[in-house]
Amino acid sequence: MSEGALSRTEPTAAEGAPLLSVRDVTAGFGATTVLHGISFDVVPGEVCGIFGLNGAGKSVTMGVLAGIIPARSGRIVYNGRDVTAMSAEHRVALGWGHVPQGRQVFPQLTVEENLRLGAFTLRRRNKSRYPAVLTSVLERFPILAERRTQLAGTMSGGQQASLAVARALMSEPTLLFVDEPSAGLSPLAIRDLFTALKAVADTGVSMVLVEQNVAFGLQIVDTVHVLQTGQVKLAKAVQDVDAGELGERLGVGRLLGAGIEQVLASRKGDSRG
Ligand SMILES: Nc1ncnc2c1ncn2[C@@H]1O[C@H](COP(=O)(O)OP(=O)(O)OP(=O)(O)O)[C@@H](O)[C@H]1O
Ligand SMILES: [Mg+2]
């Protein structure tokens, strides 16, 4: 375990207990209810996948988890602690990192300045760790190392996606929330990004990954949750998911295609975390 990680309150949940537990959460805007009581768990070290079509409530779920959108009812428990009413800032201080939908890098700042902002909580916690973390993040994303001084707004979509993930890693998160990292990227850029995300997951960082690109998402998630009109329609270990059922719960029927069956078949052999 790294020095930086030690200086933060580390998860002490009992063995097998979820790191994050979302229970019956509802949320909405004005008279509209968007989330109708959603529940799921994230076990330490696991990549929790949330899939769903446009408007299913995926980003609202992420907003509630980030503490930006209030839960109207239900509970969010992290490591045994009820965080439902906790501010977004305090959640970040718990070791939560966010890669928001649309990346939202600061276009007028350089790559390195963006990374420095991502290290805001790290620098407050343990200032001396910043250079080491910067070095390790830049090693993980060589394209960013090459372009440290380039303005983020002038980078390609794929490079900005890498920067958004890298920026979140600068706080050495225990739990990372990633909202549709693949949106708008070419298949090649998506593949590179998912390779990077998988490598992050392999270091033991727990993750909640929201994706519309089911074929890519299924390659790195441990659990599959399908969200439809603000309800969890399917919740299973990836090994247990059947392509037909997935298409049906997503509401796309057989449109998912044969590629999905191949990915699911390739995951059957993976051992459970
Ligand atoms: N600030 C808001 N005010 C009113 N309605 C909102 C607001 N944010 C989201 N919604 C509504 O909540 C629903 C779910 O939106 P959400 O952004 O969670 O969808 P999503 O699953 O992330 O879709 P996408 O894949 O397109 O990003 C949509 O009907 C959306 O219009
Ligand atoms: Mg969204």
PDB file of C-alpha atoms and ligand atoms in Angstrom:
ATOM      1  CA  MET A   1       0.000   0.000   0.000  1.00  0.00           C
ATOM      2  CA  SER A   2       1.287   3.418  -0.846  1.00  0.00           C
ATOM      3  CA  GLU A   3       2.222   6.047   1.681  1.00  0.00           C
ATOM      4  CA  GLY A   4      -0.500   8.334   0.293  1.00  0.00           C
ATOM      5  CA  ALA A   5      -3.158   5.714   0.699  1.00  0.00           C
ATOM      6  CA  LEU A   6      -2.124   5.190   4.316  1.00  0.00           C
ATOM      7  CA  SER A   7      -2.623   8.831   5.138  1.00  0.00           C
ATOM      8  CA  ARG A   8      -6.291   8.579   4.244  1.00  0.00           C
ATOM      9  CA  THR A   9      -8.975   6.701   6.144  1.00  0.00           C
ATOM     10  CA  GLU A  10      -8.798   3.383   4.378  1.00  0.00           C
ATOM     11  CA  PRO A  11     -11.724   1.032   3.946  1.00  0.00           C
ATOM     12  CA  THR A  12     -12.115  -1.175   6.978  1.00  0.00           C
ATOM     13  CA  ALA A  13     -15.292  -2.959   5.907  1.00  0.00           C
ATOM     14  CA  ALA A  14     -15.596  -6.528   7.082  1.00  0.00           C
ATOM     15  CA  GLU A  15     -14.372  -9.148   4.627  1.00  0.00           C
ATOM     16  CA  GLY A  16     -16.880  -9.719   1.846  1.00  0.00           C
ATOM     17  CA  ALA A  17     -18.874  -6.637   2.829  1.00  0.00           C
ATOM     18  CA  PRO A  18     -19.555  -4.162   0.056  1.00  0.00           C
ATOM     19  CA  LEU A  19     -17.352  -1.108  -0.187  1.00  0.00           C
ATOM     20  CA  LEU A  20     -20.305   0.838  -1.531  1.00  0.00           C
ATOM     21  CA  SER A  21     -23.917  -0.028  -0.977  1.00  0.00           C
ATOM     22  CA  VAL A  22     -26.712   1.830  -2.758  1.00  0.00           C
ATOM     23  CA  ARG A  23     -30.145   1.051  -1.371  1.00  0.00           C
ATOM     24  CA  ASP A  24     -33.542   2.074  -2.774  1.00  0.00           C
ATOM     25  CA  VAL A  25     -32.301   5.446  -3.950  1.00  0.00           C
ATOM     26  CA  THR A  26     -34.819   7.760  -5.562  1.00  0.00           C
ATOM     27  CA  ALA A  27     -34.008  11.089  -7.177  1.00  0.00           C
ATOM     28  CA  GLY A  28     -35.586  13.539  -9.554  1.00  0.00           C
ATOM     29  CA  PHE A  29     -36.100  17.110 -10.625  1.00  0.00           C
ATOM     30  CA  GLY A  30     -39.191  19.072  -9.640  1.00  0.00           C
ATOM     31  CA  ALA A  31     -42.256  16.934 -10.215  1.00  0.00           C
ATOM     32  CA  THR A  32     -40.279  14.363 -12.213  1.00  0.00           C
ATOM     33  CA  THR A  33     -38.884  11.266 -10.581  1.00  0.00           C
ATOM     34  CA  VAL A  34     -35.913   9.900 -12.525  1.00  0.00           C
ATOM     35  CA  LEU A  35     -34.567   7.183 -10.218  1.00  0.00           C
ATOM     36  CA  HIS A  36     -37.292   4.922  -8.850  1.00  0.00           C
ATOM     37  CA  GLY A  37     -35.475   3.135  -6.043  1.00  0.00           C
ATOM     38  CA  ILE A  38     -32.222   1.758  -7.357  1.00  0.00           C
ATOM     39  CA  SER A  39     -29.994  -0.625  -5.401  1.00  0.00           C
ATOM     40  CA  PHE A  40     -26.605  -2.158  -6.080  1.00  0.00           C
ATOM     41  CA  ASP A  41     -23.377  -3.006  -4.288  1.00  0.00           C
ATOM     42  CA  VAL A  42     -19.721  -2.591  -5.155  1.00  0.00           C
ATOM     43  CA  VAL A  43     -17.404  -5.120  -3.547  1.00  0.00           C
ATOM     44  CA  PRO A  44     -13.784  -3.984  -2.935  1.00  0.00           C
ATOM     45  CA  GLY A  45     -11.618  -4.337  -6.030  1.00  0.00           C
ATOM     46  CA  GLU A  46     -14.592  -4.861  -8.316  1.00  0.00           C
ATOM     47  CA  VAL A  47     -15.665  -3.065 -11.481  1.00  0.00           C
ATOM     48  CA  CYS A  48     -19.401  -2.505 -11.223  1.00  0.00           C
ATOM     49  CA  GLY A  49     -20.926  -1.979 -14.666  1.00  0.00           C
ATOM     50  CA  ILE A  50     -24.027   0.102 -15.245  1.00  0.00           C
ATOM     51  CA  PHE A  51     -25.509  -0.108 -18.716  1.00  0.00           C
ATOM     52  CA  GLY A  52     -28.551   1.517 -20.214  1.00  0.00           C
ATOM     53  CA  LEU A  53     -29.851   3.478 -23.154  1.00  0.00           C
ATOM     54  CA  ASN A  54     -29.945   7.264 -23.436  1.00  0.00           C
ATOM     55  CA  GLY A  55     -32.007   8.759 -20.658  1.00  0.00           C
ATOM     56  CA  ALA A  56     -32.078   5.595 -18.516  1.00  0.00           C
ATOM     57  CA  GLY A  57     -30.794   7.512 -15.502  1.00  0.00           C
ATOM     58  CA  LYS A  58     -27.149   6.504 -15.551  1.00  0.00           C
ATOM     59  CA  SER A  59     -25.683   9.994 -15.178  1.00  0.00           C
ATOM     60  CA  VAL A  60     -28.301  10.956 -12.615  1.00  0.00           C
ATOM     61  CA  THR A  61     -27.187   7.892 -10.640  1.00  0.00           C
ATOM     62  CA  MET A  62     -23.590   9.105 -10.913  1.00  0.00           C
ATOM     63  CA  GLY A  63     -24.684  12.595  -9.883  1.00  0.00           C
ATOM     64  CA  VAL A  64     -26.368  11.215  -6.775  1.00  0.00           C
ATOM     65  CA  LEU A  65     -23.268   9.167  -5.977  1.00  0.00           C
ATOM     66  CA  ALA A  66     -21.061  12.211  -6.452  1.00  0.00           C
ATOM     67  CA  GLY A  67     -23.275  14.213  -4.111  1.00  0.00           C
ATOM     68  CA  ILE A  68     -24.244  16.713  -6.812  1.00  0.00           C
ATOM     69  CA  ILE A  69     -27.876  15.553  -7.096  1.00  0.00           C
ATOM     70  CA  PRO A  70     -29.627  14.884  -3.770  1.00  0.00           C
ATOM     71  CA  ALA A  71     -31.189  11.481  -3.110  1.00  0.00           C
ATOM     72  CA  ARG A  72     -34.848  11.970  -2.196  1.00  0.00           C
ATOM     73  CA  SER A  73     -34.935   8.689  -0.330  1.00  0.00           C
ATOM     74  CA  GLY A  74     -32.804   5.624   0.162  1.00  0.00           C
ATOM     75  CA  ARG A  75     -29.288   5.229   1.475  1.00  0.00           C
ATOM     76  CA  ILE A  76     -25.733   5.295   0.203  1.00  0.00           C
ATOM     77  CA  VAL A  77     -23.323   3.541   2.537  1.00  0.00           C
ATOM     78  CA  TYR A  78     -19.567   3.612   1.982  1.00  0.00           C
ATOM     79  CA  ASN A  79     -17.436   1.330   4.019  1.00  0.00           C
ATOM     80  CA  GLY A  80     -20.142   1.034   6.657  1.00  0.00           C
ATOM     81  CA  ARG A  81     -20.692   4.783   6.847  1.00  0.00           C
ATOM     82  CA  ASP A  82     -23.897   6.484   5.706  1.00  0.00           C
ATOM     83  CA  VAL A  83     -22.839   9.148   3.211  1.00  0.00           C
ATOM     84  CA  THR A  84     -26.281   9.883   1.740  1.00  0.00           C
ATOM     85  CA  ALA A  85     -26.295  13.464   2.996  1.00  0.00           C
ATOM     86  CA  MET A  86     -22.555  14.087   2.691  1.00  0.00           C
ATOM     87  CA  SER A  87     -21.334  16.950   0.489  1.00  0.00           C
ATOM     88  CA  ALA A  88     -19.594  16.267  -2.808  1.00  0.00           C
ATOM     89  CA  GLU A  89     -16.360  17.684  -1.423  1.00  0.00           C
ATOM     90  CA  HIS A  90     -16.381  15.402   1.599  1.00  0.00           C
ATOM     91  CA  ARG A  91     -17.014  12.392  -0.650  1.00  0.00           C
ATOM     92  CA  VAL A  92     -13.926  13.266  -2.672  1.00  0.00           C
ATOM     93  CA  ALA A  93     -11.989  13.436   0.585  1.00  0.00           C
ATOM     94  CA  LEU A  94     -13.101   9.839   1.279  1.00  0.00           C
ATOM     95  CA  GLY A  95     -11.046   8.772  -1.710  1.00  0.00           C
ATOM     96  CA  TRP A  96     -13.639   8.941  -4.472  1.00  0.00           C
ATOM     97  CA  GLY A  97     -12.523   9.933  -7.940  1.00  0.00           C
ATOM     98  CA  HIS A  98     -14.757  11.034 -10.786  1.00  0.00           C
ATOM     99  CA  VAL A  99     -14.495  10.955 -14.541  1.00  0.00           C
ATOM    100  CA  PRO A 100     -17.639  12.845 -15.535  1.00  0.00           C
ATOM    101  CA  GLN A 101     -19.587  12.368 -18.750  1.00  0.00           C
ATOM    102  CA  GLY A 102     -18.186  14.632 -21.461  1.00  0.00           C
ATOM    103  CA  ARG A 103     -14.758  14.497 -19.722  1.00  0.00           C
ATOM    104  CA  GLN A 104     -14.842  18.174 -18.764  1.00  0.00           C
ATOM    105  CA  VAL A 105     -11.150  18.823 -18.820  1.00  0.00           C
ATOM    106  CA  PHE A 106     -10.218  22.478 -18.493  1.00  0.00           C
ATOM    107  CA  PRO A 107      -9.561  23.433 -22.129  1.00  0.00           C
ATOM    108  CA  GLN A 108      -7.523  26.573 -21.431  1.00  0.00           C
ATOM    109  CA  LEU A 109      -5.184  24.776 -19.059  1.00  0.00           C
ATOM    110  CA  THR A 110      -2.305  22.529 -20.021  1.00  0.00           C
ATOM    111  CA  VAL A 111      -2.299  18.784 -19.507  1.00  0.00           C
ATOM    112  CA  GLU A 112      -0.110  19.161 -16.452  1.00  0.00           C
ATOM    113  CA  GLU A 113      -2.248  21.940 -14.978  1.00  0.00           C
ATOM    114  CA  ASN A 114      -5.306  19.716 -15.369  1.00  0.00           C
ATOM    115  CA  LEU A 115      -3.486  16.923 -13.568  1.00  0.00           C
ATOM    116  CA  ARG A 116      -2.422  19.312 -10.830  1.00  0.00           C
ATOM    117  CA  LEU A 117      -6.067  20.249 -10.231  1.00  0.00           C
ATOM    118  CA  GLY A 118      -6.896  16.546 -10.001  1.00  0.00           C
ATOM    119  CA  ALA A 119      -4.331  16.275  -7.234  1.00  0.00           C
ATOM    120  CA  PHE A 120      -6.047  18.954  -5.163  1.00  0.00           C
ATOM    121  CA  THR A 121      -7.060  16.569  -2.364  1.00  0.00           C
ATOM    122  CA  LEU A 122      -3.797  14.643  -2.601  1.00  0.00           C
ATOM    123  CA  ARG A 123      -1.759  17.811  -2.111  1.00  0.00           C
ATOM    124  CA  ARG A 124      -3.878  18.741   0.895  1.00  0.00           C
ATOM    125  CA  ARG A 125      -3.475  15.261   2.355  1.00  0.00           C
ATOM    126  CA  ASN A 126       0.156  14.637   1.572  1.00  0.00           C
ATOM    127  CA  LYS A 127       1.883  17.347  -0.429  1.00  0.00           C
ATOM    128  CA  SER A 128       5.175  15.497  -0.763  1.00  0.00           C
ATOM    129  CA  ARG A 129       3.535  12.662  -2.714  1.00  0.00           C
ATOM    130  CA  TYR A 130       2.531  14.844  -5.647  1.00  0.00           C
ATOM    131  CA  PRO A 131       5.676  14.391  -7.796  1.00  0.00           C
ATOM    132  CA  ALA A 132       5.639  10.604  -7.394  1.00  0.00           C
ATOM    133  CA  VAL A 133       1.950  10.341  -8.251  1.00  0.00           C
ATOM    134  CA  LEU A 134       2.395  12.635 -11.256  1.00  0.00           C
ATOM    135  CA  THR A 135       5.256  10.465 -12.490  1.00  0.00           C
ATOM    136  CA  SER A 136       3.270   7.248 -12.115  1.00  0.00           C
ATOM    137  CA  VAL A 137       0.188   8.678 -13.823  1.00  0.00           C
ATOM    138  CA  LEU A 138       2.279  10.010 -16.716  1.00  0.00           C
ATOM    139  CA  GLU A 139       3.914   6.579 -17.051  1.00  0.00           C
ATOM    140  CA  ARG A 140       0.459   5.057 -17.355  1.00  0.00           C
ATOM    141  CA  PHE A 141      -0.500   7.547 -20.075  1.00  0.00           C
ATOM    142  CA  PRO A 142       2.565   8.165 -22.259  1.00  0.00           C
ATOM    143  CA  ILE A 143       0.543  10.343 -24.630  1.00  0.00           C
ATOM    144  CA  LEU A 144       0.025  12.796 -21.758  1.00  0.00           C
ATOM    145  CA  ALA A 145       3.703  12.680 -20.843  1.00  0.00           C
ATOM    146  CA  GLU A 146       4.514  13.727 -24.398  1.00  0.00           C
ATOM    147  CA  ARG A 147       2.003  16.555 -24.241  1.00  0.00           C
ATOM    148  CA  ARG A 148       2.410  17.893 -20.734  1.00  0.00           C
ATOM    149  CA  THR A 149       2.441  21.506 -21.866  1.00  0.00           C
ATOM    150  CA  GLN A 150      -0.264  21.270 -24.557  1.00  0.00           C
ATOM    151  CA  LEU A 151      -3.558  23.021 -23.857  1.00  0.00           C
ATOM    152  CA  ALA A 152      -6.146  20.367 -23.019  1.00  0.00           C
ATOM    153  CA  GLY A 153      -8.691  21.949 -25.347  1.00  0.00           C
ATOM    154  CA  THR A 154      -6.424  21.345 -28.332  1.00  0.00           C
ATOM    155  CA  MET A 155      -6.096  17.604 -27.682  1.00  0.00           C
ATOM    156  CA  SER A 156      -8.070  14.952 -29.569  1.00  0.00           C
ATOM    157  CA  GLY A 157     -11.169  13.384 -28.018  1.00  0.00           C
ATOM    158  CA  GLY A 158      -9.289  10.228 -27.114  1.00  0.00           C
ATOM    159  CA  GLN A 159      -6.445  12.191 -25.557  1.00  0.00           C
ATOM    160  CA  GLN A 160      -8.921  14.268 -23.534  1.00  0.00           C
ATOM    161  CA  ALA A 161     -10.581  11.048 -22.356  1.00  0.00           C
ATOM    162  CA  SER A 162      -7.195   9.777 -21.177  1.00  0.00           C
ATOM    163  CA  LEU A 163      -6.591  13.097 -19.460  1.00  0.00           C
ATOM    164  CA  ALA A 164      -9.945  12.916 -17.664  1.00  0.00           C
ATOM    165  CA  VAL A 165      -9.104   9.452 -16.325  1.00  0.00           C
ATOM    166  CA  ALA A 166      -5.552  10.495 -15.458  1.00  0.00           C
ATOM    167  CA  ARG A 167      -6.819  13.589 -13.636  1.00  0.00           C
ATOM    168  CA  ALA A 168      -9.112  11.412 -11.497  1.00  0.00           C
ATOM    169  CA  LEU A 169      -6.195   9.091 -10.693  1.00  0.00           C
ATOM    170  CA  MET A 170      -4.138  12.017  -9.375  1.00  0.00           C
ATOM    171  CA  SER A 171      -6.048  11.840  -6.087  1.00  0.00           C
ATOM    172  CA  GLU A 172      -5.142   8.131  -5.725  1.00  0.00           C
ATOM    173  CA  PRO A 173      -8.784   7.163  -5.433  1.00  0.00           C
ATOM    174  CA  THR A 174     -10.028   4.027  -3.712  1.00  0.00           C
ATOM    175  CA  LEU A 175     -13.262   4.179  -5.665  1.00  0.00           C
ATOM    176  CA  LEU A 176     -13.496   5.594  -9.164  1.00  0.00           C
ATOM    177  CA  PHE A 177     -16.720   6.626 -10.912  1.00  0.00           C
ATOM    178  CA  VAL A 178     -16.454   6.722 -14.697  1.00  0.00           C
ATOM    179  CA  ASP A 179     -19.379   7.958 -16.796  1.00  0.00           C
ATOM    180  CA  GLU A 180     -19.365   6.896 -20.450  1.00  0.00           C
ATOM    181  CA  PRO A 181     -15.676   7.314 -21.197  1.00  0.00           C
ATOM    182  CA  SER A 182     -16.083   5.905 -24.716  1.00  0.00           C
ATOM    183  CA  ALA A 183     -18.638   8.431 -25.969  1.00  0.00           C
ATOM    184  CA  GLY A 184     -17.619   9.970 -29.278  1.00  0.00           C
ATOM    185  CA  LEU A 185     -14.369   8.019 -29.601  1.00  0.00           C
ATOM    186  CA  SER A 186     -13.168   5.848 -32.480  1.00  0.00           C
ATOM    187  CA  PRO A 187     -12.970   2.079 -31.882  1.00  0.00           C
ATOM    188  CA  LEU A 188      -9.188   2.337 -31.630  1.00  0.00           C
ATOM    189  CA  ALA A 189      -9.305   5.142 -29.069  1.00  0.00           C
ATOM    190  CA  ILE A 190     -11.937   3.210 -27.099  1.00  0.00           C
ATOM    191  CA  ARG A 191      -9.735   0.136 -27.059  1.00  0.00           C
ATOM    192  CA  ASP A 192      -6.763   2.125 -25.720  1.00  0.00           C
ATOM    193  CA  LEU A 193      -8.891   3.799 -23.077  1.00  0.00           C
ATOM    194  CA  PHE A 194     -10.347   0.504 -21.909  1.00  0.00           C
ATOM    195  CA  THR A 195      -6.892  -1.034 -21.743  1.00  0.00           C
ATOM    196  CA  ALA A 196      -5.915   1.844 -19.452  1.00  0.00           C
ATOM    197  CA  LEU A 197      -9.063   1.474 -17.334  1.00  0.00           C
ATOM    198  CA  LYS A 198      -8.509  -2.271 -17.034  1.00  0.00           C
ATOM    199  CA  ALA A 199      -4.945  -1.646 -15.888  1.00  0.00           C
ATOM    200  CA  VAL A 200      -6.263   0.764 -13.244  1.00  0.00           C
ATOM    201  CA  ALA A 201      -8.823  -1.827 -12.106  1.00  0.00           C
ATOM    202  CA  ASP A 202      -6.070  -4.436 -11.916  1.00  0.00           C
ATOM    203  CA  THR A 203      -4.271  -2.299  -9.338  1.00  0.00           C
ATOM    204  CA  GLY A 204      -7.235  -2.917  -7.027  1.00  0.00           C
ATOM    205  CA  VAL A 205      -9.091   0.367  -7.484  1.00  0.00           C
ATOM    206  CA  SER A 206     -12.835  -0.277  -7.219  1.00  0.00           C
ATOM    207  CA  MET A 207     -14.867   1.231  -9.998  1.00  0.00           C
ATOM    208  CA  VAL A 208     -18.380   2.091 -11.055  1.00  0.00           C
ATOM    209  CA  LEU A 209     -18.377   2.212 -14.848  1.00  0.00           C
ATOM    210  CA  VAL A 210     -21.315   3.595 -16.794  1.00  0.00           C
ATOM    211  CA  GLU A 211     -21.299   2.651 -20.466  1.00  0.00           C
ATOM    212  CA  GLN A 212     -23.542   2.648 -23.478  1.00  0.00           C
ATOM    213  CA  ASN A 213     -20.892   0.771 -25.409  1.00  0.00           C
ATOM    214  CA  VAL A 214     -21.870  -2.623 -24.059  1.00  0.00           C
ATOM    215  CA  ALA A 215     -19.283  -4.552 -26.084  1.00  0.00           C
ATOM    216  CA  PHE A 216     -16.391  -2.636 -24.531  1.00  0.00           C
ATOM    217  CA  GLY A 217     -17.881  -2.327 -21.074  1.00  0.00           C
ATOM    218  CA  LEU A 218     -18.449  -6.066 -20.765  1.00  0.00           C
ATOM    219  CA  GLN A 219     -14.743  -6.650 -21.276  1.00  0.00           C
ATOM    220  CA  ILE A 220     -13.775  -5.068 -17.972  1.00  0.00           C
ATOM    221  CA  VAL A 221     -16.778  -5.191 -15.625  1.00  0.00           C
ATOM    222  CA  ASP A 222     -17.248  -7.820 -12.935  1.00  0.00           C
ATOM    223  CA  THR A 223     -20.936  -7.133 -12.452  1.00  0.00           C
ATOM    224  CA  VAL A 224     -23.601  -6.037 -14.909  1.00  0.00           C
ATOM    225  CA  HIS A 225     -26.474  -3.762 -13.960  1.00  0.00           C
ATOM    226  CA  VAL A 226     -28.991  -2.679 -16.544  1.00  0.00           C
ATOM    227  CA  LEU A 227     -30.795   0.543 -15.880  1.00  0.00           C
ATOM    228  CA  GLN A 228     -34.033   1.269 -17.671  1.00  0.00           C
ATOM    229  CA  THR A 229     -36.276   4.239 -16.857  1.00  0.00           C
ATOM    230  CA  GLY A 230     -34.584   4.671 -13.502  1.00  0.00           C
ATOM    231  CA  GLN A 231     -34.918   1.059 -12.391  1.00  0.00           C
ATOM    232  CA  VAL A 232     -32.370  -1.746 -12.167  1.00  0.00           C
ATOM    233  CA  LYS A 233     -33.728  -4.380 -14.540  1.00  0.00           C
ATOM    234  CA  LEU A 234     -30.816  -6.782 -14.313  1.00  0.00           C
ATOM    235  CA  ALA A 235     -28.053  -7.317 -11.749  1.00  0.00           C
ATOM    236  CA  LYS A 236     -25.656 -10.209 -12.231  1.00  0.00           C
ATOM    237  CA  ALA A 237     -22.042 -11.270 -12.238  1.00  0.00           C
ATOM    238  CA  VAL A 238     -20.746 -10.882 -15.791  1.00  0.00           C
ATOM    239  CA  GLN A 239     -20.130 -14.648 -16.011  1.00  0.00           C
ATOM    240  CA  ASP A 240     -23.827 -15.286 -15.513  1.00  0.00           C
ATOM    241  CA  VAL A 241     -25.135 -12.845 -18.110  1.00  0.00           C
ATOM    242  CA  ASP A 242     -26.844 -14.166 -21.199  1.00  0.00           C
ATOM    243  CA  ALA A 243     -26.806 -12.029 -24.342  1.00  0.00           C
ATOM    244  CA  GLY A 244     -30.516 -12.522 -25.053  1.00  0.00           C
ATOM    245  CA  GLU A 245     -31.520 -11.462 -21.578  1.00  0.00           C
ATOM    246  CA  LEU A 246     -29.153  -8.499 -21.708  1.00  0.00           C
ATOM    247  CA  GLY A 247     -30.655  -7.249 -24.980  1.00  0.00           C
ATOM    248  CA  GLU A 248     -34.152  -7.680 -23.642  1.00  0.00           C
ATOM    249  CA  ARG A 249     -33.482  -5.825 -20.370  1.00  0.00           C
ATOM    250  CA  LEU A 250     -31.688  -3.050 -22.198  1.00  0.00           C
ATOM    251  CA  GLY A 251     -34.767  -2.728 -24.371  1.00  0.00           C
ATOM    252  CA  VAL A 252     -32.973  -3.372 -27.662  1.00  0.00           C
ATOM    253  CA  GLY A 253     -34.053  -6.975 -28.213  1.00  0.00           C
ATOM    254  CA  ARG A 254     -31.711  -8.831 -30.538  1.00  0.00           C
ATOM    255  CA  LEU A 255     -30.030  -5.657 -31.780  1.00  0.00           C
ATOM    256  CA  LEU A 256     -26.991  -6.212 -29.565  1.00  0.00           C
ATOM    257  CA  GLY A 257     -25.340  -8.412 -32.181  1.00  0.00           C
ATOM    258  CA  ALA A 258     -23.044 -11.395 -32.191  1.00  0.00           C
ATOM    259  CA  GLY A 259     -20.060  -9.447 -30.851  1.00  0.00           C
ATOM    260  CA  ILE A 260     -21.714  -9.364 -27.439  1.00  0.00           C
ATOM    261  CA  GLU A 261     -22.085 -13.132 -27.330  1.00  0.00           C
ATOM    262  CA  GLN A 262     -18.394 -13.472 -28.086  1.00  0.00           C
ATOM    263  CA  VAL A 263     -17.408 -11.061 -25.324  1.00  0.00           C
ATOM    264  CA  LEU A 264     -19.687 -12.783 -22.817  1.00  0.00           C
ATOM    265  CA  ALA A 265     -18.306 -16.184 -23.813  1.00  0.00           C
ATOM    266  CA  SER A 266     -14.759 -14.873 -23.291  1.00  0.00           C
ATOM    267  CA  ARG A 267     -15.699 -13.695 -19.800  1.00  0.00           C
ATOM    268  CA  LYS A 268     -17.255 -17.028 -18.713  1.00  0.00           C
ATOM    269  CA  GLY A 269     -13.841 -18.434 -17.896  1.00  0.00           C
ATOM    270  CA  ASP A 270     -12.765 -15.485 -15.736  1.00  0.00           C
ATOM    271  CA  SER A 271     -12.555 -16.283 -12.059  1.00  0.00           C
ATOM    272  CA  ARG A 272     -14.749 -14.326  -9.730  1.00  0.00           C
ATOM    273  CA  GLY A 273     -12.909 -11.516  -7.949  1.00  0.00           C
TER     274      GLY A 273
HETATM  275  N1  LIG B   1     -31.031  18.641 -14.355  1.00  0.00           N
HETATM  276  C1  LIG B   1     -32.063  17.966 -14.859  1.00  0.00           C
HETATM  277  N2  LIG B   1     -33.304  18.489 -14.878  1.00  0.00           N
HETATM  278  C2  LIG B   1     -34.358  17.797 -15.376  1.00  0.00           C
HETATM  279  N3  LIG B   1     -34.270  16.548 -15.868  1.00  0.00           N
HETATM  280  C3  LIG B   1     -33.072  15.974 -15.885  1.00  0.00           C
HETATM  281  C4  LIG B   1     -31.902  16.633 -15.389  1.00  0.00           C
HETATM  282  N4  LIG B   1     -30.842  15.808 -15.537  1.00  0.00           N
HETATM  283  C5  LIG B   1     -31.323  14.679 -16.090  1.00  0.00           C
HETATM  284  N5  LIG B   1     -32.655  14.780 -16.299  1.00  0.00           N
HETATM  285  C6  LIG B   1     -33.509  13.738 -16.902  1.00  0.00           C
HETATM  286  O1  LIG B   1     -33.278  12.514 -16.247  1.00  0.00           O
HETATM  287  C7  LIG B   1     -33.353  11.435 -17.174  1.00  0.00           C
HETATM  288  C8  LIG B   1     -32.109  10.588 -17.058  1.00  0.00           C
HETATM  289  O2  LIG B   1     -30.999  11.346 -17.505  1.00  0.00           O
HETATM  290  P1  LIG B   1     -29.502  10.817 -17.437  1.00  0.00           P
HETATM  291  O3  LIG B   1     -28.633  11.956 -17.782  1.00  0.00           O
HETATM  292  O4  LIG B   1     -29.279  10.134 -16.151  1.00  0.00           O
HETATM  293  O5  LIG B   1     -29.512   9.739 -18.611  1.00  0.00           O
HETATM  294  P2  LIG B   1     -28.330   8.774 -19.031  1.00  0.00           P
HETATM  295  O6  LIG B   1     -28.775   7.376 -18.730  1.00  0.00           O
HETATM  296  O7  LIG B   1     -27.068   9.203 -18.429  1.00  0.00           O
HETATM  297  O8  LIG B   1     -28.330   8.961 -20.616  1.00  0.00           O
HETATM  298  P3  LIG B   1     -27.078   9.185 -21.644  1.00  0.00           P
HETATM  299  O9  LIG B   1     -26.635   7.810 -22.008  1.00  0.00           O
HETATM  300  O10 LIG B   1     -27.723   9.880 -22.781  1.00  0.00           O
HETATM  301  O11 LIG B   1     -26.033   9.984 -20.963  1.00  0.00           O
HETATM  302  C9  LIG B   1     -33.550  12.050 -18.551  1.00  0.00           C
HETATM  303  O12 LIG B   1     -34.901  11.964 -18.899  1.00  0.00           O
HETATM  304  C10 LIG B   1     -33.126  13.495 -18.346  1.00  0.00           C
HETATM  305  O13 LIG B   1     -33.843  14.366 -19.194  1.00  0.00           O
HETATM  306 MG    MG B   2     -25.334  10.000 -19.164  1.00  0.00          MG
END
